[in-house]
Amino acid sequence: MQTIAAISTPVGAGAIGIVRISGDDALKVAEKVFYTSKLKSLSDAVPNMMYYGTAVADGISDKCLGVYFKAPKTYTGEDIFEIHCHGGIRIVQEILKGCIEAGARAADKGEFTKRAFLNGKLALSDAEGVISMINAESEAQLKASYRSMTGELSRSIYAFEEKLLDAIATMEASLDYPEEMEEESRRVAEDTVNALCKELAKLLSTAKTGSYVKQGIDVAIVGIANVGKSSTLNALTGKDRAIVTEIAGTTRDSLEERIEAEGLLLNIIDTAGIRETDDKVEKLGVDRSRDIAGRSDVVLFITEAGRELNKEEKEILDSLKNAKVLYVFNKDDKPHAKDDRKGIFISAKTGEGIDKLKRAIVDCVIDGNIDFSGNIVTDSRHYDALKRAYNSLIQAKNSFADAPTECLLVDMRDAYSALGEITGNTADESIINAIFSKFCLGK
Ligand SMILES: Nc1nc2c(ncn2[C@@H]2O[C@H](COP(=O)(O)OP(=O)(O)O)[C@@H](O)[C@H]2O)c(=O)[nH]1
Ligand SMILES: [Mg+2]
């Protein structure tokens, strides 16, 4: 494969910029742009050692470091040379241009990682772990991505594939010797299929948590006017984000802010107070509030401590029957009658109860702590493939009693092929290209 080169650091001024070259001719290309007094020729470079030198391209020079990584123990599985220069936009571009003049081709998005995959360094799901690692914003995303990138998920899937393939092969062989082998091979295959159904069901059951890890939890703040919804958003985010006044109808549009709680992202949406109104703009805001509340994972129903719910509030609650509603009694700092209703008592003004509220939001959707010691399915592509594999296996499982071996084999092969889409064993080129196109240049 042709040697490729790209700028691997973000576009913009920075302390360091890295130009990476990968392929059989990495050293030959590097030799045309990087010089060090320590070596007569770059082909004498000791792998994994940084050399201080000068990059020269088209008359422009920079002082930099160069390092050689020797195939096959490299990120891509090929020879790699990296030039670490100063992180100026123009400098890295000139060095890249020099590499291209020296015979390298500009790499496509994610092409280094794609080569790693094609060279058997990474499973497809490991490569996807690399992208989500780069894109991770919360602690939970980072932890889950790390597990995926380091092959935690792919190892499980490979193991499933292997067991299934074994059963498929034995059943196929038995077709030639039905008398001697068929019954026994079906019995063994049935055990395998039953066991795999259980394993896949377990993995699939993590997907709900996985989607909260990946997308965050959508939290809508809902209630009548002036109960302190916008103040609660401000208290949760620690910012003076929403306008707060004593005038009902201040918030007319919805506002979204993200925070991290218990390692997860919360997408918090402040809405317009729900009430009957003749104001056209406010009315649109109110409709939007109802809509947002309906689509959220958790609804914070804000009311005031020490007073009964009024008619309007009861109506709002009625319309939220299908949502996960957390009762929040605000303005707890004000003197009020004894109130022992179930819910979280807070003061958006003083910040009292806000940490408790954050924990309660997470507890609302996730039972117990997120267990990072096992696999969590966070990627919808993986979920979809797992689900198809599972459905085919269930189909097979239910057919062992009476279906001919050939029919069972169809379902088992379907399941095998679906699992292979996750690891990349059976993924076709369009899936692979779609995945790597989501990468950044230079990765
Ligand atoms: N004492 C007290 N006043 C609050 C508290 N939260 C909000 N308020 C006041 O209640 C009024 C309405 O607040 P706002 O956040 O705009 O309510 P929204 O209409 O529900 O968004 C403002 O005058 C706030 O200062 C609180 O926890 N304690
Ligand atoms: Mg408001």
Short mmCIF file of C-alpha atoms and ligand atoms in Angstrom, two decimals:
data_model
loop_
_atom_site.label_atom_id
_atom_site.label_comp_id
_atom_site.label_asym_id
_atom_site.label_seq_id
_atom_site.Cartn_x
_atom_site.Cartn_y
_atom_site.Cartn_z
CA MET A 1 0.00 0.00 0.00
CA GLN A 2 1.16 3.49 -0.78
CA THR A 3 2.80 5.48 1.98
CA ILE A 4 0.44 8.09 3.42
CA ALA A 5 1.00 11.27 5.39
CA ALA A 6 -1.22 13.66 7.35
CA ILE A 7 -1.23 16.31 10.02
CA SER A 8 -2.32 14.49 13.18
CA THR A 9 -2.81 17.47 15.46
CA PRO A 10 -5.78 19.88 15.36
CA VAL A 11 -5.80 22.75 12.91
CA GLY A 12 -4.69 25.91 14.67
CA ALA A 13 -1.78 27.31 16.58
CA GLY A 14 -0.48 25.07 19.33
CA ALA A 15 2.66 24.14 21.19
CA ILE A 16 3.30 21.09 19.03
CA GLY A 17 2.16 19.93 15.60
CA ILE A 18 2.65 16.37 14.41
CA VAL A 19 2.98 15.15 10.86
CA ARG A 20 2.65 11.41 10.64
CA ILE A 21 3.86 9.20 7.80
CA SER A 22 2.90 5.53 7.48
CA GLY A 23 3.85 2.88 4.92
CA ASP A 24 6.77 0.94 3.53
CA ASP A 25 8.47 4.14 2.40
CA ALA A 26 7.94 6.09 5.64
CA LEU A 27 11.68 6.42 6.24
CA LYS A 28 12.43 7.33 2.63
CA VAL A 29 9.79 10.06 2.70
CA ALA A 30 10.93 11.33 6.09
CA GLU A 31 14.53 11.47 4.94
CA LYS A 32 13.61 14.16 2.39
CA VAL A 33 12.16 16.48 5.03
CA PHE A 34 13.86 15.68 8.33
CA TYR A 35 17.55 15.94 9.11
CA THR A 36 19.40 15.16 12.31
CA SER A 37 23.12 15.46 12.98
CA LYS A 38 22.89 12.32 15.11
CA LEU A 39 22.45 10.02 12.09
CA LYS A 40 24.13 9.69 8.73
CA SER A 41 20.95 8.24 7.33
CA LEU A 42 17.47 7.91 8.81
CA SER A 43 17.58 4.20 8.00
CA ASP A 44 20.00 3.91 10.95
CA ALA A 45 17.37 5.37 13.31
CA VAL A 46 16.78 3.35 16.46
CA PRO A 47 13.03 2.66 16.66
CA ASN A 48 11.00 4.50 19.31
CA MET A 49 13.76 7.01 19.91
CA MET A 50 13.29 10.74 19.52
CA TYR A 51 15.89 12.58 17.46
CA TYR A 52 16.36 16.32 17.61
CA GLY A 53 16.74 17.83 14.17
CA THR A 54 15.47 20.16 11.50
CA ALA A 55 12.56 19.84 9.15
CA VAL A 56 13.09 21.52 5.82
CA ALA A 57 10.39 21.84 3.21
CA ASP A 58 10.30 24.24 0.29
CA GLY A 59 12.90 26.51 1.86
CA ILE A 60 11.07 26.70 5.20
CA SER A 61 12.76 25.21 8.26
CA ASP A 62 11.73 24.37 11.79
CA LYS A 63 13.50 22.79 14.72
CA CYS A 64 11.72 19.60 15.64
CA LEU A 65 11.82 16.02 16.89
CA GLY A 66 11.57 12.94 14.71
CA VAL A 67 10.72 9.42 15.78
CA TYR A 68 10.65 6.14 13.90
CA PHE A 69 8.30 3.27 14.76
CA LYS A 70 9.24 0.00 13.12
CA ALA A 71 6.65 -2.34 11.59
CA PRO A 72 4.84 -4.44 12.61
CA LYS A 73 4.62 -3.22 16.21
CA THR A 74 3.12 0.17 15.37
CA TYR A 75 -0.33 1.76 15.40
CA THR A 76 -0.96 0.97 11.75
CA GLY A 77 1.13 -2.19 11.59
CA GLU A 78 3.34 -0.42 9.02
CA ASP A 79 6.54 1.60 9.34
CA ILE A 80 5.70 5.01 10.81
CA PHE A 81 7.72 8.18 11.06
CA GLU A 82 6.47 11.17 13.01
CA ILE A 83 7.77 14.71 12.88
CA HIS A 84 6.93 16.80 15.94
CA CYS A 85 7.37 20.42 14.98
CA HIS A 86 6.00 23.69 16.32
CA GLY A 87 2.24 23.77 16.10
CA GLY A 88 1.77 26.56 13.61
CA ILE A 89 -0.83 26.15 10.89
CA ARG A 90 1.61 27.02 8.12
CA ILE A 91 4.56 25.00 9.49
CA VAL A 92 2.70 21.69 9.59
CA GLN A 93 1.19 22.33 6.17
CA GLU A 94 4.64 22.95 4.65
CA ILE A 95 6.06 19.80 6.21
CA LEU A 96 3.09 17.78 4.95
CA LYS A 97 3.57 19.26 1.49
CA GLY A 98 7.23 18.24 1.68
CA CYS A 99 6.19 14.67 2.52
CA ILE A 100 3.85 14.58 -0.45
CA GLU A 101 6.54 15.91 -2.77
CA ALA A 102 8.75 13.15 -1.39
CA GLY A 103 6.27 10.51 -2.58
CA ALA A 104 3.63 10.12 0.11
CA ARG A 105 -0.09 10.52 -0.57
CA ALA A 106 -2.31 12.70 1.65
CA ALA A 107 -4.17 10.31 3.96
CA ASP A 108 -7.95 10.08 3.98
CA LYS A 109 -9.95 10.58 7.17
CA GLY A 110 -9.18 7.80 9.62
CA GLU A 111 -6.87 6.07 7.17
CA PHE A 112 -4.18 5.28 9.75
CA THR A 113 -6.73 3.54 11.93
CA LYS A 114 -8.29 1.87 8.89
CA ARG A 115 -4.88 0.41 8.03
CA ALA A 116 -4.55 -0.76 11.63
CA PHE A 117 -7.87 -2.57 11.18
CA LEU A 118 -6.94 -4.01 7.79
CA ASN A 119 -3.61 -5.18 9.20
CA GLY A 120 -5.38 -7.02 12.00
CA LYS A 121 -4.23 -4.66 14.76
CA LEU A 122 -7.76 -3.72 15.80
CA ALA A 123 -11.25 -5.17 15.55
CA LEU A 124 -13.78 -2.86 13.93
CA SER A 125 -15.46 -2.22 17.29
CA ASP A 126 -12.05 -1.37 18.80
CA ALA A 127 -11.58 1.25 16.09
CA GLU A 128 -15.02 2.66 16.92
CA GLY A 129 -13.85 2.80 20.54
CA VAL A 130 -11.00 5.02 19.34
CA ILE A 131 -13.46 7.53 17.81
CA SER A 132 -15.69 7.57 20.84
CA MET A 133 -12.61 8.01 23.06
CA ILE A 134 -11.73 11.11 21.04
CA ASN A 135 -15.29 12.42 21.17
CA ALA A 136 -15.93 11.53 24.81
CA GLU A 137 -17.07 14.40 27.00
CA SER A 138 -18.06 12.64 30.21
CA GLU A 139 -16.22 10.32 32.54
CA ALA A 140 -18.67 7.52 31.74
CA GLN A 141 -18.09 7.95 28.00
CA LEU A 142 -14.34 7.88 28.52
CA LYS A 143 -14.45 4.72 30.59
CA ALA A 144 -16.77 2.89 28.20
CA SER A 145 -14.75 4.01 25.15
CA TYR A 146 -11.54 2.86 26.76
CA ARG A 147 -12.97 -0.59 27.33
CA SER A 148 -14.18 -0.78 23.76
CA MET A 149 -10.93 0.56 22.29
CA THR A 150 -8.84 -1.93 24.25
CA GLY A 151 -10.88 -4.82 22.90
CA GLU A 152 -13.11 -5.69 25.83
CA LEU A 153 -16.20 -5.93 23.62
CA SER A 154 -14.49 -7.48 20.61
CA ARG A 155 -12.97 -10.24 22.76
CA SER A 156 -16.44 -11.28 23.92
CA ILE A 157 -17.83 -11.14 20.40
CA TYR A 158 -14.89 -13.10 18.96
CA ALA A 159 -15.54 -15.76 21.60
CA PHE A 160 -19.21 -15.94 20.59
CA GLU A 161 -18.25 -16.16 16.92
CA GLU A 162 -15.83 -18.97 17.61
CA LYS A 163 -18.33 -21.05 19.57
CA LEU A 164 -20.96 -20.53 16.93
CA LEU A 165 -18.61 -21.35 14.08
CA ASP A 166 -17.63 -24.57 15.84
CA ALA A 167 -21.26 -25.61 16.11
CA ILE A 168 -21.93 -24.63 12.49
CA ALA A 169 -18.93 -26.62 11.24
CA THR A 170 -19.90 -29.74 13.17
CA MET A 171 -23.48 -29.57 11.94
CA GLU A 172 -22.33 -29.05 8.37
CA ALA A 173 -20.01 -32.04 8.61
CA SER A 174 -22.81 -34.14 10.06
CA LEU A 175 -24.87 -33.63 6.91
CA ASP A 176 -22.49 -35.98 5.11
CA TYR A 177 -22.83 -38.65 7.80
CA PRO A 178 -26.34 -38.19 9.13
CA GLU A 179 -26.58 -41.60 10.78
CA GLU A 180 -23.41 -41.36 12.82
CA MET A 181 -23.21 -37.64 13.52
CA GLU A 182 -26.39 -35.69 13.05
CA GLU A 183 -28.13 -36.34 16.34
CA GLU A 184 -25.08 -35.73 18.46
CA SER A 185 -24.05 -32.59 16.56
CA ARG A 186 -27.55 -31.14 16.92
CA ARG A 187 -27.49 -31.79 20.64
CA VAL A 188 -24.14 -30.03 21.05
CA ALA A 189 -25.23 -27.15 18.80
CA GLU A 190 -28.42 -26.71 20.78
CA ASP A 191 -26.41 -26.29 23.99
CA THR A 192 -24.19 -23.74 22.27
CA VAL A 193 -27.15 -21.80 20.88
CA ASN A 194 -28.92 -21.78 24.26
CA ALA A 195 -25.80 -20.52 26.01
CA LEU A 196 -25.23 -17.82 23.38
CA CYS A 197 -28.83 -16.64 23.63
CA LYS A 198 -28.27 -16.03 27.32
CA GLU A 199 -24.99 -14.22 26.78
CA LEU A 200 -26.41 -12.00 24.05
CA ALA A 201 -29.51 -11.20 26.11
CA LYS A 202 -27.22 -10.08 28.94
CA LEU A 203 -25.23 -7.85 26.63
CA LEU A 204 -28.36 -6.41 25.01
CA SER A 205 -29.77 -5.56 28.43
CA THR A 206 -26.91 -3.08 28.96
CA ALA A 207 -27.93 -1.01 25.95
CA LYS A 208 -30.31 1.28 27.79
CA THR A 209 -27.57 2.30 30.24
CA GLY A 210 -25.22 2.39 27.26
CA SER A 211 -27.37 4.94 25.50
CA TYR A 212 -27.36 7.16 28.60
CA VAL A 213 -23.58 6.83 28.69
CA LYS A 214 -23.30 7.79 25.05
CA GLN A 215 -26.06 10.40 24.61
CA GLY A 216 -26.41 11.63 28.17
CA ILE A 217 -29.70 11.91 30.04
CA ASP A 218 -32.28 14.38 28.74
CA VAL A 219 -33.80 16.26 31.65
CA ALA A 220 -36.72 18.66 31.21
CA ILE A 221 -37.54 21.24 33.85
CA VAL A 222 -41.29 21.69 33.93
CA GLY A 223 -43.82 23.49 36.07
CA ILE A 224 -46.10 26.50 36.22
CA ALA A 225 -44.73 30.04 35.99
CA ASN A 226 -42.55 31.50 38.73
CA VAL A 227 -41.83 28.34 40.73
CA GLY A 228 -38.10 28.71 39.99
CA LYS A 229 -37.49 26.55 36.92
CA SER A 230 -34.94 28.91 35.40
CA SER A 231 -33.35 29.43 38.80
CA THR A 232 -33.03 25.64 39.11
CA LEU A 233 -31.30 25.44 35.72
CA ASN A 234 -28.88 28.14 36.85
CA ALA A 235 -28.26 26.37 40.15
CA LEU A 236 -27.67 23.01 38.42
CA THR A 237 -25.26 24.46 35.89
CA GLY A 238 -23.60 26.86 38.28
CA LYS A 239 -24.03 29.56 35.64
CA ASP A 240 -26.22 32.55 35.26
CA ARG A 241 -27.68 31.08 32.12
CA ALA A 242 -31.42 31.71 32.14
CA ILE A 243 -33.08 35.02 32.86
CA VAL A 244 -34.81 34.97 36.22
CA THR A 245 -37.45 37.51 37.25
CA GLU A 246 -40.51 37.63 39.43
CA ILE A 247 -42.59 38.23 36.29
CA ALA A 248 -44.55 35.17 35.16
CA GLY A 249 -43.84 34.26 31.53
CA THR A 250 -40.19 35.39 31.57
CA THR A 251 -38.95 32.22 29.89
CA ARG A 252 -40.63 31.95 26.53
CA ASP A 253 -38.30 29.65 24.65
CA SER A 254 -36.52 26.55 25.90
CA LEU A 255 -32.84 26.65 26.85
CA GLU A 256 -30.47 23.70 26.95
CA GLU A 257 -27.33 23.30 29.03
CA ARG A 258 -25.08 20.32 29.64
CA ILE A 259 -23.50 19.36 32.93
CA GLU A 260 -21.83 16.24 34.27
CA ALA A 261 -23.26 14.38 37.25
CA GLU A 262 -22.00 11.06 38.61
CA GLY A 263 -19.83 10.81 35.51
CA LEU A 264 -22.76 11.12 33.11
CA LEU A 265 -23.81 13.99 30.89
CA LEU A 266 -27.11 15.62 31.73
CA ASN A 267 -28.73 17.65 28.95
CA ILE A 268 -30.90 19.97 30.98
CA ILE A 269 -33.68 21.87 29.29
CA ASP A 270 -35.41 24.80 30.94
CA THR A 271 -38.85 25.33 29.51
CA ALA A 272 -41.44 28.05 29.48
CA GLY A 273 -43.82 27.80 32.42
CA ILE A 274 -46.89 25.87 31.37
CA ARG A 275 -49.99 28.05 31.67
CA GLU A 276 -52.91 29.33 29.66
CA THR A 277 -51.83 32.46 27.86
CA ASP A 278 -52.97 34.80 25.11
CA ASP A 279 -49.43 35.85 24.25
CA LYS A 280 -48.64 34.26 20.89
CA VAL A 281 -44.91 33.76 21.52
CA GLU A 282 -45.43 32.45 25.02
CA LYS A 283 -48.08 30.05 23.74
CA LEU A 284 -45.59 28.55 21.28
CA GLY A 285 -43.14 28.22 24.17
CA VAL A 286 -45.73 26.41 26.26
CA ASP A 287 -46.47 23.96 23.43
CA ARG A 288 -42.77 23.36 23.10
CA SER A 289 -42.51 22.69 26.86
CA ARG A 290 -45.12 19.95 26.67
CA ASP A 291 -43.37 18.43 23.69
CA ILE A 292 -39.93 18.47 25.37
CA ALA A 293 -41.33 17.00 28.56
CA GLY A 294 -42.82 14.15 26.53
CA ARG A 295 -39.49 13.31 24.91
CA SER A 296 -37.21 13.59 27.95
CA ASP A 297 -35.73 10.76 29.98
CA VAL A 298 -36.50 12.53 33.24
CA VAL A 299 -38.88 15.37 34.00
CA LEU A 300 -38.16 17.63 36.94
CA PHE A 301 -41.54 18.82 38.06
CA ILE A 302 -40.81 21.99 39.99
CA THR A 303 -43.23 23.30 42.56
CA GLU A 304 -42.89 25.19 45.86
CA ALA A 305 -42.27 23.70 49.28
CA GLY A 306 -45.02 24.14 51.87
CA ARG A 307 -48.03 24.63 49.62
CA GLU A 308 -50.51 22.30 47.97
CA LEU A 309 -50.39 21.73 44.21
CA ASN A 310 -52.88 23.94 42.43
CA LYS A 311 -55.25 22.96 39.65
CA GLU A 312 -52.87 23.94 36.84
CA GLU A 313 -50.07 21.87 38.37
CA LYS A 314 -52.30 18.83 38.70
CA GLU A 315 -53.18 19.18 35.04
CA ILE A 316 -49.51 19.31 34.08
CA LEU A 317 -48.83 16.17 36.11
CA ASP A 318 -51.75 14.45 34.43
CA SER A 319 -50.25 15.16 31.04
CA LEU A 320 -46.93 13.61 32.18
CA LYS A 321 -48.35 10.21 33.06
CA ASN A 322 -45.90 8.34 30.80
CA ALA A 323 -42.78 10.21 31.88
CA LYS A 324 -40.35 9.55 34.72
CA VAL A 325 -41.22 12.47 36.96
CA LEU A 326 -39.11 13.67 39.84
CA TYR A 327 -40.91 15.99 42.28
CA VAL A 328 -38.80 18.98 43.20
CA PHE A 329 -39.96 21.30 46.00
CA ASN A 330 -38.17 24.59 45.49
CA LYS A 331 -37.85 27.70 47.67
CA ASP A 332 -37.15 25.56 50.72
CA ASP A 333 -35.19 28.53 52.11
CA LYS A 334 -38.42 30.47 52.66
CA PRO A 335 -40.26 29.81 55.91
CA HIS A 336 -43.06 27.37 55.13
CA ALA A 337 -45.49 24.92 56.68
CA LYS A 338 -44.17 21.45 57.49
CA ASP A 339 -43.94 19.45 54.28
CA ASP A 340 -43.13 15.74 54.20
CA ARG A 341 -44.13 14.89 50.65
CA LYS A 342 -41.95 12.55 48.62
CA GLY A 343 -39.43 14.35 46.46
CA ILE A 344 -36.34 16.50 46.60
CA PHE A 345 -36.37 19.73 48.57
CA ILE A 346 -34.11 22.40 47.19
CA SER A 347 -33.43 26.07 47.19
CA ALA A 348 -32.34 27.26 43.80
CA LYS A 349 -31.47 30.50 45.55
CA THR A 350 -29.03 29.13 48.15
CA GLY A 351 -27.99 25.95 46.29
CA GLU A 352 -29.25 23.73 49.09
CA GLY A 353 -30.26 20.25 47.87
CA ILE A 354 -28.81 20.74 44.36
CA ASP A 355 -26.21 17.93 44.68
CA LYS A 356 -28.91 15.63 45.99
CA LEU A 357 -31.04 16.56 42.99
CA LYS A 358 -28.25 15.66 40.55
CA ARG A 359 -27.84 12.25 42.15
CA ALA A 360 -31.59 11.71 42.14
CA ILE A 361 -31.76 12.45 38.40
CA VAL A 362 -29.13 9.80 37.64
CA ASP A 363 -30.73 7.29 40.02
CA CYS A 364 -34.02 7.84 38.24
CA VAL A 365 -32.76 6.18 35.05
CA ILE A 366 -29.89 3.97 36.19
CA ASP A 367 -30.30 1.30 38.82
CA GLY A 368 -27.34 1.36 41.13
CA ASN A 369 -23.86 2.33 39.98
CA ILE A 370 -22.88 1.86 36.38
CA ASP A 371 -20.89 -1.33 36.29
CA PHE A 372 -17.76 -0.71 34.27
CA SER A 373 -16.33 -4.13 35.04
CA GLY A 374 -18.49 -5.64 32.31
CA ASN A 375 -19.28 -4.69 28.76
CA ILE A 376 -21.79 -1.95 28.08
CA VAL A 377 -23.21 -1.64 24.60
CA THR A 378 -23.08 2.09 23.83
CA ASP A 379 -22.97 2.02 20.04
CA SER A 380 -26.24 1.74 18.14
CA ARG A 381 -24.52 -0.09 15.28
CA HIS A 382 -23.33 -2.76 17.69
CA TYR A 383 -26.75 -2.92 19.30
CA ASP A 384 -28.43 -3.40 15.96
CA ALA A 385 -26.08 -6.21 14.90
CA LEU A 386 -26.33 -7.91 18.29
CA LYS A 387 -30.11 -7.77 18.16
CA ARG A 388 -30.14 -9.40 14.72
CA ALA A 389 -27.75 -12.10 15.90
CA TYR A 390 -29.92 -12.66 18.94
CA ASN A 391 -33.14 -12.91 16.92
CA SER A 392 -31.59 -15.47 14.57
CA LEU A 393 -30.33 -17.52 17.49
CA ILE A 394 -33.72 -17.45 19.19
CA GLN A 395 -35.24 -18.59 15.92
CA ALA A 396 -32.78 -21.50 15.84
CA LYS A 397 -33.30 -22.22 19.51
CA ASN A 398 -37.04 -22.59 18.99
CA SER A 399 -36.58 -24.86 16.00
CA PHE A 400 -34.26 -27.56 17.35
CA ALA A 401 -37.18 -29.80 18.24
CA ASP A 402 -38.47 -30.22 14.70
CA ALA A 403 -36.58 -28.25 12.01
CA PRO A 404 -34.16 -29.95 9.62
CA THR A 405 -30.47 -29.28 10.19
CA GLU A 406 -30.24 -27.18 7.00
CA CYS A 407 -32.83 -24.74 8.36
CA LEU A 408 -31.07 -24.43 11.69
CA LEU A 409 -27.87 -23.74 9.82
CA VAL A 410 -29.44 -20.81 7.98
CA ASP A 411 -30.29 -19.06 11.25
CA MET A 412 -26.95 -19.88 12.81
CA ARG A 413 -25.05 -18.54 9.81
CA ASP A 414 -27.16 -15.36 9.90
CA ALA A 415 -26.26 -14.91 13.55
CA TYR A 416 -22.59 -15.50 12.78
CA SER A 417 -22.62 -12.95 10.03
CA ALA A 418 -24.35 -10.34 12.24
CA LEU A 419 -21.76 -10.84 14.99
CA GLY A 420 -18.99 -10.48 12.45
CA GLU A 421 -20.27 -7.04 11.51
CA ILE A 422 -19.28 -5.90 14.99
CA THR A 423 -15.72 -7.23 14.95
CA GLY A 424 -15.32 -6.64 11.24
CA ASN A 425 -14.93 -10.31 10.31
CA THR A 426 -17.93 -10.15 8.03
CA ALA A 427 -18.41 -6.39 7.68
CA ASP A 428 -18.58 -5.31 4.06
CA GLU A 429 -16.64 -2.43 2.59
CA SER A 430 -19.47 0.07 2.78
CA ILE A 431 -19.81 -0.44 6.55
CA ILE A 432 -16.06 -0.14 6.99
CA ASN A 433 -15.83 3.01 4.89
CA ALA A 434 -18.77 4.60 6.69
CA ILE A 435 -17.10 4.00 10.03
CA PHE A 436 -13.72 5.44 9.09
CA SER A 437 -15.26 8.45 7.40
CA LYS A 438 -16.37 9.56 10.87
CA PHE A 439 -12.74 9.84 11.96
CA CYS A 440 -10.72 12.99 11.84
CA LEU A 441 -7.89 13.52 9.38
CA GLY A 442 -4.60 12.24 10.63
CA LYS A 443 -6.05 9.57 12.97
N1 LIG B 1 -36.57 32.55 47.96
C1 LIG B 1 -36.41 31.93 46.82
N2 LIG B 1 -36.81 32.49 45.66
C2 LIG B 1 -36.63 31.85 44.50
C3 LIG B 1 -36.04 30.55 44.48
N3 LIG B 1 -35.99 30.13 43.20
C4 LIG B 1 -36.52 31.13 42.43
N4 LIG B 1 -36.93 32.17 43.23
C5 LIG B 1 -37.55 33.41 42.78
O1 LIG B 1 -38.77 33.11 42.11
C6 LIG B 1 -38.97 33.97 40.98
C7 LIG B 1 -39.17 33.17 39.71
O2 LIG B 1 -37.98 32.50 39.39
P1 LIG B 1 -37.71 31.89 37.97
O3 LIG B 1 -36.50 31.05 38.08
O4 LIG B 1 -37.71 32.95 36.93
O5 LIG B 1 -39.00 30.98 37.81
P2 LIG B 1 -39.59 30.27 36.49
O6 LIG B 1 -40.64 31.19 35.97
O7 LIG B 1 -40.20 28.99 36.99
O8 LIG B 1 -38.47 30.04 35.53
C8 LIG B 1 -37.77 34.89 40.95
O9 LIG B 1 -38.10 36.10 41.56
C9 LIG B 1 -36.70 34.14 41.74
O10 LIG B 1 -35.78 35.00 42.33
C10 LIG B 1 -35.63 29.96 45.74
O11 LIG B 1 -35.10 28.85 45.83
N5 LIG B 1 -35.86 30.69 46.86
MG MG B 2 -38.23 30.60 33.61
#
